[in-house]
Amino acid sequence: MMEVRFSGFGGQGIVRCALITGKAISLYDNKFATMTQSFGPEARGGACSSQLVVSESRVLYPYVTVPGVLVALSQEAYNLYEPELGNGGILIVEQDLVKQKPDTGRVQVFPVPATRFAEELGNRLFANLVVIGFFAAVTKCVTPDAVKKALPELVPGRFLKANIQAFDKGYAYGNEIMAAKSGASVTADAMSEGVE
Amino acid sequence: MVRKVKADPKGVLEGPHFMDGDHALAEGALAAGCRFFAGYPITPSTETAERFAERCPEAGGLFIQMEDEIASITALIGGAWGGQKVMTVTSGPGFSLMMENIGLACMTETPMVIANVQRGGPSTGLPTLTAQQEMMQVRWGSHGDYRVIALVPDSPQECFDLAIEAFNLSETYRTPVFIMTDETVGHMHEKVVIPPASEIEVVERNWYTGPKDQYKPYKFGAENHMPGPMVKVGDGYRFHVTGLVHDERGYPQATVEAGKINITHIIEKIDSNADKIIRFEADQLEGAEVVVVSYGITSRIAIKAVMDARKQGIKTGNFRMITAWPFPEKQIREIASKVKAIVVPEINYGQMVREVERVAGGRCKVISVNSTGGAVHDPSEILAAIKEGRS
Amino acid sequence: MNQNANASFAQDNPMSQFLRMERMPHIWCPGCGIGTVVTAFAEAIKKSGLDLDKIAIVSGIGCTGRTAGYVKLDSFHSTHGRAIPLATGLKLANPEMKVVVFSGDGDLFSIGGNHFIHAARRNMDITVVCVNNFTYGMTGGQMTPTTPNTANASTTPFGNYEFPFSLPFLADACGATYVARWTSLHARQISASIKEALNHKGFSFIEVIAPCTTLYQRRNRLGDGLDALEYYQNDAEIAHGIDTREVDIGYQSKIKIGKFVERDKPTYLENVNQKYTNVLGDEYQLYGKTTPEKEAEAKAKAEAAAKGAV
Ligand SMILES: Cc1ncc(C[n+]2csc(CCOP(=O)(O)OP(=O)(O)O)c2C)c(N)n1
Ligand code: SF4
Ligand SMILES: [Mg+2]
């Protein structure tokens, strides 16, 4: 089972992130996903968040308790939600929008310049798809195929292609980072061994 | 006569969807053949109305946003006698406004489905946060003596399924049927599988087809107190419908005897068919020391506590009411005679627990895990009650 | 209210085919104006030549509200104030029906006022007949939103200090497309107006000033039903087409009567149909048929086919 929180500010497509990912997982990856979101005044402006509980069997308890993955696309969201991310959890941050605390190694941090990538693709609105792509590569929680199947109906038809491009961009970047990380962590291990 | 037909494919959006409970309610209604919806916006139920409005034209239905909830519920009475299957949806404040005319619908035996996506109250309360605070209001809220059927879904899929069930029950028993969902289920997205129309059974209105001059809008004292067939306006029956105590012709009769016949019918058509109406899910009741009785979203929280308790070696049973009204008396009475305690978590300050206590009649402890609303329980609160129950 | 009221109303009534004789005697007091309006209504539907099976009547609660129970049509006695939304549901669920709301001033304009203004705004295709007796008859003569200023009512025992609605002005302002007012003296004109209203497309409103003899007349020492008719005879002035801003009624003042408004505007359902047809083209069809209707159609078709084969 995996608990995921997407967070940021209103207008960044935070709810859409969870909708797309949740739909992809539960309709096309043959797993179960329950998506919840905060409503009302607290959902307008300020930090906004949507949650996914993903499981191999039917999700009983629908809420996130201790998230294993946090996606934080704004400073406020990072400040608010980082402390509740579980130890060893995966933290994905929008690197140009979030200034992080000094890394203590408590969680694994994966920065991504999602907005910049999206702008390069023509519209910052595609940033959330870059994030989903990056998220898919880093967490392996959802397959790229499933996301692409889930997209129609959830993004306007005329932007479908651009959204898929944005996803691919984020996914490719995520894979690069993961490859580098595994290389780096091997090095780190090797180094510590060397020190031994 | 209960007549089942296959759903009209026009209303069935076949396939798997990732959908919230509110939308699923609208889809269930459309699949069940509902083609008239009158409503007034209120959080957290508005999405159902919006969905219905959007899907209406292609399904051949009509949506009207009325000026308030009183108008909405009353328009349903007109809509139903106009010949349509009808629905409205609301939340706390709107539900309160509907009460008087819910009574009119019961009294005139008008089939309809009313969904209450419960939020925190009283008054404006916690409009965007979850609650289960109208479980007694739905049963007793309108004045006078009557009975209702109330179903409680625990997921978007069940919102869809129970919407169909609600329409089927409302046609079978010619009575308003309530779907007492809540903000969490209403706004939660999950996979909802809508089967093909050929696999959905819907109960047709029991249309009268006999000679015109022999039609009576009501039938009292039939076998199992089943209601009589209906007609619709415009078919030449020239029938009368009133909220006054009436005879089978529908004519007002201001006497004690007429009241006895009329009201007994309204009550007995539900009470004497309770076994056929009541639905529940039970798990590991056999040998249980403690049983958790819950409904709606709270069941999904309770199950976590139940599993934790089992892990700790406490024989814990789980009983989820799908039908809250009529209350599953028989089942709860039987549980009460075998266990040390029944634990009843609900997102209110103790409502259905009163029914459990009444039925348990002192045979076991009954522990209420109540809440002032706004959020689901922390499973540990329920677990603590299970432990308390066993000790 | 007089329970053993004039049974002769039933027997003598030339409109007996439109009334549920088995429900007579009715509950209205001698001299009460409601009966006259009901008779005029029956006259109107008779003259209209409309299929009686296709007219439904909806009332709220009150003395006037009892009308639905006496008229031999599909009829609904709803709750206090809610006749209009029930009628709205009926009309929308079964658009081929002519739906008439028949109720009192308190019912339609106090507790039900919100429904009235919105149905008028939507140009909902229904006819609303209000028997305005300036009081809550059924509950014993309290003030209503139409009680003239200074008139006495049981809840304004020292005279009414509120300002009343002018109903034609209200209806006009809210979007009604047919507005007329008569008094119960004008039986023929009421009939003619109701007949016109039934054939009018859109929201039509007819106010009928009528005496509540037992309460309003008596409490204000205005005499009996005949005295009321004499007042109408002397003080009602026909003023067709007059600006509805000028038709308010003071205590025992002149009463402007006539047809004030008649205009053409798309109805609610016309707008719905047009919108949906724009969106969906010819595919759009409001409502399906019931199974028995479908079966009857299939049977007729099969029979026709069999005949053709012979
Ligand atoms: C919700 C509600 N409130 C109050 C009443 C009591 N009540 C019955 S009739 C009536 C007034 C009716 O007045 P009007 O519509 O003018 O009819 P009339 O009797 O004068 O014809 C009232 C207040 C009620 N039945 N329902
Ligand atoms: S309105 Fe007045 S006169 Fe007419 S029946 Fe009612 S109480 Fe009697
Ligand atoms: Mg009155």
XYZ file of N, CA and C in Angstrom, chain C residues 2 13 22 24 29 54 127 146 150 173 177 222 283:
39
model
N -68.664 26.965 7.853
C -69.916 26.251 8.024
C -69.826 24.875 7.360
N -76.005 23.104 -9.337
C -74.901 23.591 -10.150
C -74.941 23.017 -11.548
N -70.012 13.396 -5.347
C -69.983 12.510 -4.177
C -69.269 13.179 -3.000
N -69.909 16.354 -2.107
C -70.721 17.462 -1.611
C -71.455 17.025 -0.349
N -68.545 28.501 3.523
C -69.632 29.173 4.238
C -70.636 29.776 3.246
N -56.878 16.233 -19.823
C -55.553 16.838 -19.968
C -55.413 18.131 -19.173
N -51.321 28.160 -15.260
C -52.273 29.228 -14.968
C -52.490 29.280 -13.457
N -52.058 40.622 1.415
C -52.916 41.478 0.590
C -53.935 42.248 1.425
N -54.942 49.379 7.135
C -55.995 49.789 8.090
C -57.111 48.756 8.290
N -44.314 42.472 -12.765
C -42.893 42.762 -12.537
C -42.057 41.488 -12.568
N -46.924 36.610 -18.172
C -47.211 37.085 -19.522
C -48.709 37.248 -19.773
N -68.519 44.744 7.429
C -68.806 45.097 6.043
C -70.046 44.371 5.526
N -31.572 14.511 -32.370
C -31.498 13.386 -31.453
C -32.233 13.648 -30.156
